[in-house]
Amino acid sequence: METNYKYTFNIVNCKKINSQFNFGMKPVIFSVIDALKGRIGWTRSGQDICYYQNNYCMQGQKKNYFTTSFTINFPHSEDICYIAYHYPYTYSQLMVDINRWARSINPCEIYLRVDKLCDTLNGNENPLLTITAPESTKNPINKRKLVFLTARIHPGESNASWIMLGTVEALLSHSTYASSLRNDYIFKVVPMLNIEGVINGCNRYDLTNEDLNRCWKNPSQIQHPTIFHTKSLLEYCSFILNRRPFIFIDYHGHSRRKNVFLLGCPNLEILNVNYCSESSQLQQNLVIRTCYIPILRYLKNKGL
């Protein structure tokens, strides 16, 4: 590559009908020369960025693909540069972070256990974290509610991993709020559901060319081990231990919506409404009631 030249990239097999690339988002770039000089790593870059439907037809469908197009002026000649959709968070980084957490916490103050939930298709370890307060006679562990947190079922949504990183570090912190949460709850965390997709550079699928988020209903122990064992753990807690999770949260990124938002499943006992209704007002109420009210109630009870 040379400086002072414009390089245009066209990614022609996108499927989403729109993208944040049409609303100001830029890809990120990593320069090896800059990194060797001790400068910042991944940075936003690019110009003439757009996202549009092209003339390439999807196989077996009456739909066309979409193109992501952007132009980059590279900062150095004969450099090695990497381009990504969003700031990467790798499986290796996850394992480094888990090791750092395990070595840094005081077991007298914070209970952190790291288990292997299962092996992935390529034999990589899928970690499971358990975070709570240490056992005590005044506050026994078996009286605390369970909270399940998962992330990164879609490999391209690396922002979900960054939010999960912040969540875990907040839960392991020494703040009054974190201590209160650990005293009241047991957090079961599966920080990366699609490890093979992350390692092999997939955007949405895994090595079986499937969207794991569509496999929850009937996952295969062989083809979808992370989903199978995560669901098995949930069912074990619910039906064997008779400890149904207080809440299950799956962290995602979104290609079109901005900022942070919550989507919740309807709870008919709370809502007392017709489940089949499709009005936008009802859908909004489902989200507010099932996601925000328990959080607000908890904060109110804690005086926060």
PDB file of C-alpha atoms in Angstrom:
ATOM      1  CA  MET A   1       0.000   0.000   0.000  1.00  0.00           C
ATOM      2  CA  GLU A   2       1.011   3.603  -0.502  1.00  0.00           C
ATOM      3  CA  THR A   3       0.100   6.827   1.240  1.00  0.00           C
ATOM      4  CA  ASN A   4      -1.746   9.595  -0.608  1.00  0.00           C
ATOM      5  CA  TYR A   5      -3.748   6.988  -2.515  1.00  0.00           C
ATOM      6  CA  LYS A   6      -7.406   6.239  -1.975  1.00  0.00           C
ATOM      7  CA  TYR A   7      -8.316   2.568  -1.582  1.00  0.00           C
ATOM      8  CA  THR A   8     -11.996   1.720  -1.954  1.00  0.00           C
ATOM      9  CA  PHE A   9     -13.406  -1.462  -0.429  1.00  0.00           C
ATOM     10  CA  ASN A  10     -16.732  -2.998  -1.436  1.00  0.00           C
ATOM     11  CA  ILE A  11     -18.178  -5.822   0.660  1.00  0.00           C
ATOM     12  CA  VAL A  12     -20.948  -7.173  -1.538  1.00  0.00           C
ATOM     13  CA  ASN A  13     -22.623  -9.997   0.428  1.00  0.00           C
ATOM     14  CA  CYS A  14     -24.343  -8.107   3.274  1.00  0.00           C
ATOM     15  CA  LYS A  15     -27.946  -9.027   4.089  1.00  0.00           C
ATOM     16  CA  LYS A  16     -29.319  -6.383   6.462  1.00  0.00           C
ATOM     17  CA  ILE A  17     -31.668  -3.868   4.840  1.00  0.00           C
ATOM     18  CA  ASN A  18     -29.824  -0.921   6.383  1.00  0.00           C
ATOM     19  CA  SER A  19     -26.734  -0.165   8.424  1.00  0.00           C
ATOM     20  CA  GLN A  20     -25.238   2.392  10.771  1.00  0.00           C
ATOM     21  CA  PHE A  21     -22.720   2.980   7.977  1.00  0.00           C
ATOM     22  CA  ASN A  22     -25.440   5.148   6.424  1.00  0.00           C
ATOM     23  CA  PHE A  23     -25.686   7.216   9.604  1.00  0.00           C
ATOM     24  CA  GLY A  24     -22.112   8.207  10.367  1.00  0.00           C
ATOM     25  CA  MET A  25     -20.460   5.009  11.614  1.00  0.00           C
ATOM     26  CA  LYS A  26     -16.971   4.247  10.309  1.00  0.00           C
ATOM     27  CA  PRO A  27     -14.976   1.005  10.181  1.00  0.00           C
ATOM     28  CA  VAL A  28     -11.952   0.646  12.458  1.00  0.00           C
ATOM     29  CA  ILE A  29      -8.356   0.258  11.303  1.00  0.00           C
ATOM     30  CA  PHE A  30      -5.221  -1.041  13.016  1.00  0.00           C
ATOM     31  CA  SER A  31      -1.780   0.054  11.779  1.00  0.00           C
ATOM     32  CA  VAL A  32       1.170  -2.172  12.699  1.00  0.00           C
ATOM     33  CA  ILE A  33       3.625   0.703  12.220  1.00  0.00           C
ATOM     34  CA  ASP A  34       1.642   2.898  14.607  1.00  0.00           C
ATOM     35  CA  ALA A  35       1.423   0.043  17.115  1.00  0.00           C
ATOM     36  CA  LEU A  36       5.201  -0.517  17.009  1.00  0.00           C
ATOM     37  CA  LYS A  37       5.659   3.181  17.729  1.00  0.00           C
ATOM     38  CA  GLY A  38       3.477   2.864  20.817  1.00  0.00           C
ATOM     39  CA  ARG A  39       0.560   4.808  19.410  1.00  0.00           C
ATOM     40  CA  ILE A  40      -3.116   4.046  19.845  1.00  0.00           C
ATOM     41  CA  GLY A  41      -4.319   0.759  18.337  1.00  0.00           C
ATOM     42  CA  TRP A  42      -7.711   0.535  16.651  1.00  0.00           C
ATOM     43  CA  THR A  43      -9.134   3.831  15.385  1.00  0.00           C
ATOM     44  CA  ARG A  44     -12.168   4.883  13.362  1.00  0.00           C
ATOM     45  CA  SER A  45     -11.258   5.674   9.773  1.00  0.00           C
ATOM     46  CA  GLY A  46     -12.710   5.965   6.288  1.00  0.00           C
ATOM     47  CA  GLN A  47     -14.605   8.308   4.008  1.00  0.00           C
ATOM     48  CA  ASP A  48     -17.266   8.072   1.295  1.00  0.00           C
ATOM     49  CA  ILE A  49     -18.986   5.429   3.400  1.00  0.00           C
ATOM     50  CA  CYS A  50     -22.326   4.058   2.241  1.00  0.00           C
ATOM     51  CA  TYR A  51     -24.518   0.968   2.384  1.00  0.00           C
ATOM     52  CA  TYR A  52     -26.865   0.092  -0.478  1.00  0.00           C
ATOM     53  CA  GLN A  53     -28.628  -2.759  -2.247  1.00  0.00           C
ATOM     54  CA  ASN A  54     -26.710  -4.270  -5.158  1.00  0.00           C
ATOM     55  CA  ASN A  55     -27.643  -6.469  -8.131  1.00  0.00           C
ATOM     56  CA  TYR A  56     -26.322  -9.766  -6.747  1.00  0.00           C
ATOM     57  CA  CYS A  57     -29.179 -12.149  -5.999  1.00  0.00           C
ATOM     58  CA  MET A  58     -29.124 -14.389  -2.931  1.00  0.00           C
ATOM     59  CA  GLN A  59     -29.040 -18.044  -3.898  1.00  0.00           C
ATOM     60  CA  GLY A  60     -32.483 -19.627  -3.776  1.00  0.00           C
ATOM     61  CA  GLN A  61     -34.165 -16.355  -2.773  1.00  0.00           C
ATOM     62  CA  LYS A  62     -35.797 -13.468  -4.567  1.00  0.00           C
ATOM     63  CA  LYS A  63     -33.695 -10.984  -2.643  1.00  0.00           C
ATOM     64  CA  ASN A  64     -30.573  -9.043  -3.459  1.00  0.00           C
ATOM     65  CA  TYR A  65     -27.486  -8.581  -1.340  1.00  0.00           C
ATOM     66  CA  PHE A  66     -26.327  -5.232   0.005  1.00  0.00           C
ATOM     67  CA  THR A  67     -22.928  -3.577  -0.368  1.00  0.00           C
ATOM     68  CA  THR A  68     -20.850  -1.843   2.288  1.00  0.00           C
ATOM     69  CA  SER A  69     -18.520   0.615   0.568  1.00  0.00           C
ATOM     70  CA  PHE A  70     -15.815   2.803   2.112  1.00  0.00           C
ATOM     71  CA  THR A  71     -12.568   4.496   1.105  1.00  0.00           C
ATOM     72  CA  ILE A  72      -9.401   4.620   3.223  1.00  0.00           C
ATOM     73  CA  ASN A  73      -6.181   6.606   2.980  1.00  0.00           C
ATOM     74  CA  PHE A  74      -3.611   4.481   4.784  1.00  0.00           C
ATOM     75  CA  PRO A  75      -1.289   6.428   7.113  1.00  0.00           C
ATOM     76  CA  HIS A  76       1.990   4.746   6.101  1.00  0.00           C
ATOM     77  CA  SER A  77       3.531   3.181   3.025  1.00  0.00           C
ATOM     78  CA  GLU A  78       4.403  -0.527   3.162  1.00  0.00           C
ATOM     79  CA  ASP A  79       2.412  -0.892   6.360  1.00  0.00           C
ATOM     80  CA  ILE A  80       0.353  -3.870   7.524  1.00  0.00           C
ATOM     81  CA  CYS A  81      -3.181  -2.777   8.351  1.00  0.00           C
ATOM     82  CA  TYR A  82      -6.240  -4.598   9.619  1.00  0.00           C
ATOM     83  CA  ILE A  83      -9.799  -3.414   9.043  1.00  0.00           C
ATOM     84  CA  ALA A  84     -12.766  -4.413  11.202  1.00  0.00           C
ATOM     85  CA  TYR A  85     -16.454  -3.662  11.533  1.00  0.00           C
ATOM     86  CA  HIS A  86     -16.074  -2.749  15.209  1.00  0.00           C
ATOM     87  CA  TYR A  87     -13.343  -2.747  17.849  1.00  0.00           C
ATOM     88  CA  PRO A  88     -12.377  -6.443  18.102  1.00  0.00           C
ATOM     89  CA  TYR A  89     -12.646  -8.457  21.281  1.00  0.00           C
ATOM     90  CA  THR A  90     -11.043 -11.849  20.753  1.00  0.00           C
ATOM     91  CA  TYR A  91     -11.282 -15.207  22.493  1.00  0.00           C
ATOM     92  CA  SER A  92      -7.630 -14.852  23.515  1.00  0.00           C
ATOM     93  CA  GLN A  93      -8.420 -11.512  25.135  1.00  0.00           C
ATOM     94  CA  LEU A  94     -11.322 -13.094  27.004  1.00  0.00           C
ATOM     95  CA  MET A  95      -9.089 -15.815  28.452  1.00  0.00           C
ATOM     96  CA  VAL A  96      -6.480 -13.216  29.451  1.00  0.00           C
ATOM     97  CA  ASP A  97      -9.171 -11.165  31.193  1.00  0.00           C
ATOM     98  CA  ILE A  98     -10.543 -14.217  33.020  1.00  0.00           C
ATOM     99  CA  ASN A  99      -7.054 -15.101  34.239  1.00  0.00           C
ATOM    100  CA  ARG A 100      -6.556 -11.506  35.394  1.00  0.00           C
ATOM    101  CA  TRP A 101      -9.843 -11.508  37.304  1.00  0.00           C
ATOM    102  CA  ALA A 102      -9.087 -14.838  38.976  1.00  0.00           C
ATOM    103  CA  ARG A 103      -5.666 -13.628  40.132  1.00  0.00           C
ATOM    104  CA  SER A 104      -6.738 -10.192  41.332  1.00  0.00           C
ATOM    105  CA  ILE A 105      -9.828 -10.783  43.477  1.00  0.00           C
ATOM    106  CA  ASN A 106      -9.770 -11.391  47.219  1.00  0.00           C
ATOM    107  CA  PRO A 107     -11.665 -14.669  47.864  1.00  0.00           C
ATOM    108  CA  CYS A 108     -12.592 -13.450  51.335  1.00  0.00           C
ATOM    109  CA  GLU A 109     -14.590 -10.617  49.758  1.00  0.00           C
ATOM    110  CA  ILE A 110     -15.697 -11.948  46.366  1.00  0.00           C
ATOM    111  CA  TYR A 111     -16.611 -15.456  45.267  1.00  0.00           C
ATOM    112  CA  LEU A 112     -15.410 -16.055  41.699  1.00  0.00           C
ATOM    113  CA  ARG A 113     -15.325 -19.541  40.219  1.00  0.00           C
ATOM    114  CA  VAL A 114     -14.222 -20.329  36.669  1.00  0.00           C
ATOM    115  CA  ASP A 115     -15.454 -23.618  35.197  1.00  0.00           C
ATOM    116  CA  LYS A 116     -15.363 -25.197  31.771  1.00  0.00           C
ATOM    117  CA  LEU A 117     -18.939 -25.353  30.558  1.00  0.00           C
ATOM    118  CA  CYS A 118     -17.977 -27.489  27.549  1.00  0.00           C
ATOM    119  CA  ASP A 119     -15.568 -27.787  24.637  1.00  0.00           C
ATOM    120  CA  THR A 120     -16.321 -26.140  21.312  1.00  0.00           C
ATOM    121  CA  LEU A 121     -16.286 -27.936  17.959  1.00  0.00           C
ATOM    122  CA  ASN A 122     -12.529 -27.350  17.659  1.00  0.00           C
ATOM    123  CA  GLY A 123     -11.808 -28.275  21.262  1.00  0.00           C
ATOM    124  CA  ASN A 124     -11.563 -24.779  22.724  1.00  0.00           C
ATOM    125  CA  GLU A 125     -12.675 -24.295  26.299  1.00  0.00           C
ATOM    126  CA  ASN A 126     -15.973 -22.485  26.797  1.00  0.00           C
ATOM    127  CA  PRO A 127     -15.680 -20.731  30.186  1.00  0.00           C
ATOM    128  CA  LEU A 128     -18.465 -20.326  32.729  1.00  0.00           C
ATOM    129  CA  LEU A 129     -18.087 -17.727  35.482  1.00  0.00           C
ATOM    130  CA  THR A 130     -19.890 -17.755  38.815  1.00  0.00           C
ATOM    131  CA  ILE A 131     -19.861 -14.483  40.749  1.00  0.00           C
ATOM    132  CA  THR A 132     -21.435 -13.843  44.140  1.00  0.00           C
ATOM    133  CA  ALA A 133     -20.516 -13.025  47.739  1.00  0.00           C
ATOM    134  CA  PRO A 134     -18.803 -15.664  49.910  1.00  0.00           C
ATOM    135  CA  GLU A 135     -20.976 -18.050  51.892  1.00  0.00           C
ATOM    136  CA  SER A 136     -22.128 -16.822  55.281  1.00  0.00           C
ATOM    137  CA  THR A 137     -24.588 -17.985  57.935  1.00  0.00           C
ATOM    138  CA  LYS A 138     -26.495 -14.703  57.731  1.00  0.00           C
ATOM    139  CA  ASN A 139     -26.642 -14.796  53.936  1.00  0.00           C
ATOM    140  CA  PRO A 140     -26.448 -18.400  52.664  1.00  0.00           C
ATOM    141  CA  ILE A 141     -25.795 -18.894  48.975  1.00  0.00           C
ATOM    142  CA  ASN A 142     -28.780 -21.195  48.529  1.00  0.00           C
ATOM    143  CA  LYS A 143     -31.108 -18.316  49.419  1.00  0.00           C
ATOM    144  CA  ARG A 144     -29.843 -16.004  46.686  1.00  0.00           C
ATOM    145  CA  LYS A 145     -31.529 -15.575  43.327  1.00  0.00           C
ATOM    146  CA  LEU A 146     -29.871 -16.668  40.097  1.00  0.00           C
ATOM    147  CA  VAL A 147     -29.037 -14.265  37.278  1.00  0.00           C
ATOM    148  CA  PHE A 148     -27.839 -15.639  33.918  1.00  0.00           C
ATOM    149  CA  LEU A 149     -25.769 -13.471  31.588  1.00  0.00           C
ATOM    150  CA  THR A 150     -24.580 -14.531  28.123  1.00  0.00           C
ATOM    151  CA  ALA A 151     -22.985 -12.712  25.191  1.00  0.00           C
ATOM    152  CA  ARG A 152     -21.429 -12.961  21.737  1.00  0.00           C
ATOM    153  CA  ILE A 153     -23.690 -15.525  20.131  1.00  0.00           C
ATOM    154  CA  HIS A 154     -23.109 -13.515  16.938  1.00  0.00           C
ATOM    155  CA  PRO A 155     -19.340 -13.157  16.411  1.00  0.00           C
ATOM    156  CA  GLY A 156     -19.574  -9.857  14.534  1.00  0.00           C
ATOM    157  CA  GLU A 157     -21.223  -8.162  17.508  1.00  0.00           C
ATOM    158  CA  SER A 158     -17.999  -7.518  19.379  1.00  0.00           C
ATOM    159  CA  ASN A 159     -19.604  -4.562  21.158  1.00  0.00           C
ATOM    160  CA  ALA A 160     -21.567  -7.159  23.149  1.00  0.00           C
ATOM    161  CA  SER A 161     -18.266  -8.499  24.485  1.00  0.00           C
ATOM    162  CA  TRP A 162     -17.134  -5.025  25.511  1.00  0.00           C
ATOM    163  CA  ILE A 163     -20.386  -4.505  27.420  1.00  0.00           C
ATOM    164  CA  MET A 164     -19.971  -7.920  29.042  1.00  0.00           C
ATOM    165  CA  LEU A 165     -16.407  -6.975  29.993  1.00  0.00           C
ATOM    166  CA  GLY A 166     -17.710  -3.862  31.723  1.00  0.00           C
ATOM    167  CA  THR A 167     -20.461  -5.857  33.423  1.00  0.00           C
ATOM    168  CA  VAL A 168     -18.094  -8.455  34.875  1.00  0.00           C
ATOM    169  CA  GLU A 169     -15.578  -5.858  36.020  1.00  0.00           C
ATOM    170  CA  ALA A 170     -18.395  -3.902  37.671  1.00  0.00           C
ATOM    171  CA  LEU A 171     -19.626  -7.042  39.460  1.00  0.00           C
ATOM    172  CA  LEU A 172     -16.079  -7.748  40.679  1.00  0.00           C
ATOM    173  CA  SER A 173     -15.496  -4.194  41.861  1.00  0.00           C
ATOM    174  CA  HIS A 174     -15.467  -2.994  45.463  1.00  0.00           C
ATOM    175  CA  SER A 175     -18.292  -0.488  45.068  1.00  0.00           C
ATOM    176  CA  THR A 176     -21.242  -0.543  47.446  1.00  0.00           C
ATOM    177  CA  TYR A 177     -23.571  -1.279  44.548  1.00  0.00           C
ATOM    178  CA  ALA A 178     -21.520  -4.285  43.360  1.00  0.00           C
ATOM    179  CA  SER A 179     -21.288  -5.638  46.897  1.00  0.00           C
ATOM    180  CA  SER A 180     -25.059  -5.339  47.271  1.00  0.00           C
ATOM    181  CA  LEU A 181     -25.628  -7.236  44.013  1.00  0.00           C
ATOM    182  CA  ARG A 182     -23.250 -10.030  45.030  1.00  0.00           C
ATOM    183  CA  ASN A 183     -25.009 -10.358  48.379  1.00  0.00           C
ATOM    184  CA  ASP A 184     -28.419 -10.720  46.746  1.00  0.00           C
ATOM    185  CA  TYR A 185     -27.650 -12.709  43.596  1.00  0.00           C
ATOM    186  CA  ILE A 186     -25.550 -15.477  42.090  1.00  0.00           C
ATOM    187  CA  PHE A 187     -24.381 -14.463  38.623  1.00  0.00           C
ATOM    188  CA  LYS A 188     -23.794 -17.234  36.092  1.00  0.00           C
ATOM    189  CA  VAL A 189     -21.929 -15.753  33.132  1.00  0.00           C
ATOM    190  CA  VAL A 190     -21.191 -17.342  29.755  1.00  0.00           C
ATOM    191  CA  PRO A 191     -19.219 -14.484  28.187  1.00  0.00           C
ATOM    192  CA  MET A 192     -18.767 -15.946  24.688  1.00  0.00           C
ATOM    193  CA  LEU A 193     -21.311 -18.359  23.200  1.00  0.00           C
ATOM    194  CA  ASN A 194     -19.914 -18.557  19.660  1.00  0.00           C
ATOM    195  CA  ILE A 195     -16.201 -18.997  20.289  1.00  0.00           C
ATOM    196  CA  GLU A 196     -15.470 -20.738  16.987  1.00  0.00           C
ATOM    197  CA  GLY A 197     -17.214 -17.984  15.054  1.00  0.00           C
ATOM    198  CA  VAL A 198     -15.079 -15.389  16.828  1.00  0.00           C
ATOM    199  CA  ILE A 199     -11.830 -17.288  16.241  1.00  0.00           C
ATOM    200  CA  ASN A 200     -12.550 -17.987  12.566  1.00  0.00           C
ATOM    201  CA  GLY A 201     -13.788 -14.521  11.659  1.00  0.00           C
ATOM    202  CA  CYS A 202     -17.473 -15.260  11.105  1.00  0.00           C
ATOM    203  CA  ASN A 203     -19.987 -12.454  11.322  1.00  0.00           C
ATOM    204  CA  ARG A 204     -23.205 -14.205  12.346  1.00  0.00           C
ATOM    205  CA  TYR A 205     -22.775 -17.971  11.954  1.00  0.00           C
ATOM    206  CA  ASP A 206     -20.563 -20.641  13.492  1.00  0.00           C
ATOM    207  CA  LEU A 207     -18.498 -23.403  11.881  1.00  0.00           C
ATOM    208  CA  THR A 208     -21.637 -25.365  10.949  1.00  0.00           C
ATOM    209  CA  ASN A 209     -22.851 -22.331   8.956  1.00  0.00           C
ATOM    210  CA  GLU A 210     -25.782 -21.882  11.332  1.00  0.00           C
ATOM    211  CA  ASP A 211     -27.081 -18.974  13.361  1.00  0.00           C
ATOM    212  CA  LEU A 212     -26.749 -20.295  16.918  1.00  0.00           C
ATOM    213  CA  ASN A 213     -29.412 -17.863  18.063  1.00  0.00           C
ATOM    214  CA  ARG A 214     -31.893 -19.960  16.060  1.00  0.00           C
ATOM    215  CA  CYS A 215     -30.834 -23.209  17.747  1.00  0.00           C
ATOM    216  CA  TRP A 216     -32.115 -22.673  21.293  1.00  0.00           C
ATOM    217  CA  LYS A 217     -35.297 -24.686  20.785  1.00  0.00           C
ATOM    218  CA  ASN A 218     -33.557 -27.941  19.893  1.00  0.00           C
ATOM    219  CA  PRO A 219     -29.745 -27.616  20.077  1.00  0.00           C
ATOM    220  CA  SER A 220     -27.505 -30.511  19.123  1.00  0.00           C
ATOM    221  CA  GLN A 221     -24.940 -31.612  21.693  1.00  0.00           C
ATOM    222  CA  ILE A 222     -22.538 -32.367  18.825  1.00  0.00           C
ATOM    223  CA  GLN A 223     -23.134 -29.438  16.466  1.00  0.00           C
ATOM    224  CA  HIS A 224     -24.118 -26.718  18.943  1.00  0.00           C
ATOM    225  CA  PRO A 225     -22.314 -27.660  22.182  1.00  0.00           C
ATOM    226  CA  THR A 226     -22.236 -24.180  23.730  1.00  0.00           C
ATOM    227  CA  ILE A 227     -25.979 -23.671  23.239  1.00  0.00           C
ATOM    228  CA  PHE A 228     -26.783 -27.225  24.322  1.00  0.00           C
ATOM    229  CA  HIS A 229     -24.828 -26.980  27.578  1.00  0.00           C
ATOM    230  CA  THR A 230     -25.966 -23.438  28.377  1.00  0.00           C
ATOM    231  CA  LYS A 231     -29.585 -24.488  27.952  1.00  0.00           C
ATOM    232  CA  SER A 232     -28.930 -27.673  29.943  1.00  0.00           C
ATOM    233  CA  LEU A 233     -27.519 -25.615  32.804  1.00  0.00           C
ATOM    234  CA  LEU A 234     -30.580 -23.367  32.763  1.00  0.00           C
ATOM    235  CA  GLU A 235     -32.896 -26.378  32.793  1.00  0.00           C
ATOM    236  CA  TYR A 236     -30.895 -28.056  35.560  1.00  0.00           C
ATOM    237  CA  CYS A 237     -31.204 -24.986  37.773  1.00  0.00           C
ATOM    238  CA  SER A 238     -34.902 -24.579  36.969  1.00  0.00           C
ATOM    239  CA  PHE A 239     -36.169 -28.154  37.204  1.00  0.00           C
ATOM    240  CA  ILE A 240     -33.632 -30.129  39.242  1.00  0.00           C
ATOM    241  CA  LEU A 241     -32.500 -27.514  41.750  1.00  0.00           C
ATOM    242  CA  ASN A 242     -35.904 -25.813  41.558  1.00  0.00           C
ATOM    243  CA  ARG A 243     -34.163 -22.447  41.308  1.00  0.00           C
ATOM    244  CA  ARG A 244     -35.586 -20.696  38.304  1.00  0.00           C
ATOM    245  CA  PRO A 245     -33.385 -17.761  37.222  1.00  0.00           C
ATOM    246  CA  PHE A 246     -34.603 -14.358  38.332  1.00  0.00           C
ATOM    247  CA  ILE A 247     -33.604 -12.981  34.930  1.00  0.00           C
ATOM    248  CA  PHE A 248     -31.756 -14.148  31.810  1.00  0.00           C
ATOM    249  CA  ILE A 249     -29.953 -11.498  29.756  1.00  0.00           C
ATOM    250  CA  ASP A 250     -28.295 -12.156  26.397  1.00  0.00           C
ATOM    251  CA  TYR A 251     -25.999  -9.351  25.207  1.00  0.00           C
ATOM    252  CA  HIS A 252     -26.117  -8.422  21.511  1.00  0.00           C
ATOM    253  CA  GLY A 253     -25.059  -5.697  19.141  1.00  0.00           C
ATOM    254  CA  HIS A 254     -27.455  -4.184  16.597  1.00  0.00           C
ATOM    255  CA  SER A 255     -26.742  -3.132  13.031  1.00  0.00           C
ATOM    256  CA  ARG A 256     -29.297  -0.306  12.942  1.00  0.00           C
ATOM    257  CA  ARG A 257     -30.371   0.831  16.407  1.00  0.00           C
ATOM    258  CA  LYS A 258     -28.270   3.301  18.379  1.00  0.00           C
ATOM    259  CA  ASN A 259     -27.217   3.507  22.018  1.00  0.00           C
ATOM    260  CA  VAL A 260     -28.289   0.948  24.648  1.00  0.00           C
ATOM    261  CA  PHE A 261     -31.751  -0.601  24.737  1.00  0.00           C
ATOM    262  CA  LEU A 262     -33.570  -3.579  26.233  1.00  0.00           C
ATOM    263  CA  LEU A 263     -35.967  -6.047  24.635  1.00  0.00           C
ATOM    264  CA  GLY A 264     -37.949  -8.339  26.912  1.00  0.00           C
ATOM    265  CA  CYS A 265     -40.159 -11.400  26.662  1.00  0.00           C
ATOM    266  CA  PRO A 266     -43.782 -10.948  27.772  1.00  0.00           C
ATOM    267  CA  ASN A 267     -44.879 -12.079  31.213  1.00  0.00           C
ATOM    268  CA  LEU A 268     -48.610 -12.689  30.983  1.00  0.00           C
ATOM    269  CA  GLU A 269     -49.079 -12.897  34.743  1.00  0.00           C
ATOM    270  CA  ILE A 270     -47.780  -9.346  35.101  1.00  0.00           C
ATOM    271  CA  LEU A 271     -49.302  -7.835  31.994  1.00  0.00           C
ATOM    272  CA  ASN A 272     -52.726  -9.487  32.004  1.00  0.00           C
ATOM    273  CA  VAL A 273     -53.076  -8.706  28.290  1.00  0.00           C
ATOM    274  CA  ASN A 274     -53.769 -10.646  25.123  1.00  0.00           C
ATOM    275  CA  TYR A 275     -50.492 -12.240  24.020  1.00  0.00           C
ATOM    276  CA  CYS A 276     -51.576 -12.205  20.368  1.00  0.00           C
ATOM    277  CA  SER A 277     -51.973  -8.445  20.188  1.00  0.00           C
ATOM    278  CA  GLU A 278     -49.550  -6.821  17.766  1.00  0.00           C
ATOM    279  CA  SER A 279     -50.084  -3.173  18.577  1.00  0.00           C
ATOM    280  CA  SER A 280     -46.948  -1.080  18.903  1.00  0.00           C
ATOM    281  CA  GLN A 281     -48.175   0.217  22.262  1.00  0.00           C
ATOM    282  CA  LEU A 282     -48.427  -3.322  23.644  1.00  0.00           C
ATOM    283  CA  GLN A 283     -44.973  -4.214  22.354  1.00  0.00           C
ATOM    284  CA  GLN A 284     -43.604  -1.104  24.028  1.00  0.00           C
ATOM    285  CA  ASN A 285     -45.330  -2.028  27.287  1.00  0.00           C
ATOM    286  CA  LEU A 286     -43.865  -5.539  27.123  1.00  0.00           C
ATOM    287  CA  VAL A 287     -40.371  -4.131  26.959  1.00  0.00           C
ATOM    288  CA  ILE A 288     -40.918  -1.580  29.706  1.00  0.00           C
ATOM    289  CA  ARG A 289     -42.694  -3.908  32.107  1.00  0.00           C
ATOM    290  CA  THR A 290     -40.508  -6.965  31.722  1.00  0.00           C
ATOM    291  CA  CYS A 291     -37.154  -5.197  31.572  1.00  0.00           C
ATOM    292  CA  TYR A 292     -37.293  -1.909  33.383  1.00  0.00           C
ATOM    293  CA  ILE A 293     -39.747  -2.455  36.239  1.00  0.00           C
ATOM    294  CA  PRO A 294     -37.730  -5.201  38.036  1.00  0.00           C
ATOM    295  CA  ILE A 295     -34.591  -3.080  37.712  1.00  0.00           C
ATOM    296  CA  LEU A 296     -36.293   0.067  38.972  1.00  0.00           C
ATOM    297  CA  ARG A 297     -37.939  -1.850  41.812  1.00  0.00           C
ATOM    298  CA  TYR A 298     -34.572  -3.270  42.879  1.00  0.00           C
ATOM    299  CA  LEU A 299     -32.920   0.151  42.820  1.00  0.00           C
ATOM    300  CA  LYS A 300     -35.790   1.622  44.819  1.00  0.00           C
ATOM    301  CA  ASN A 301     -35.610  -1.132  47.438  1.00  0.00           C
ATOM    302  CA  LYS A 302     -31.885  -0.541  47.784  1.00  0.00           C
ATOM    303  CA  GLY A 303     -32.343   3.207  48.083  1.00  0.00           C
ATOM    304  CA  LEU A 304     -30.226   3.853  44.982  1.00  0.00           C
TER     305      LEU A 304
END
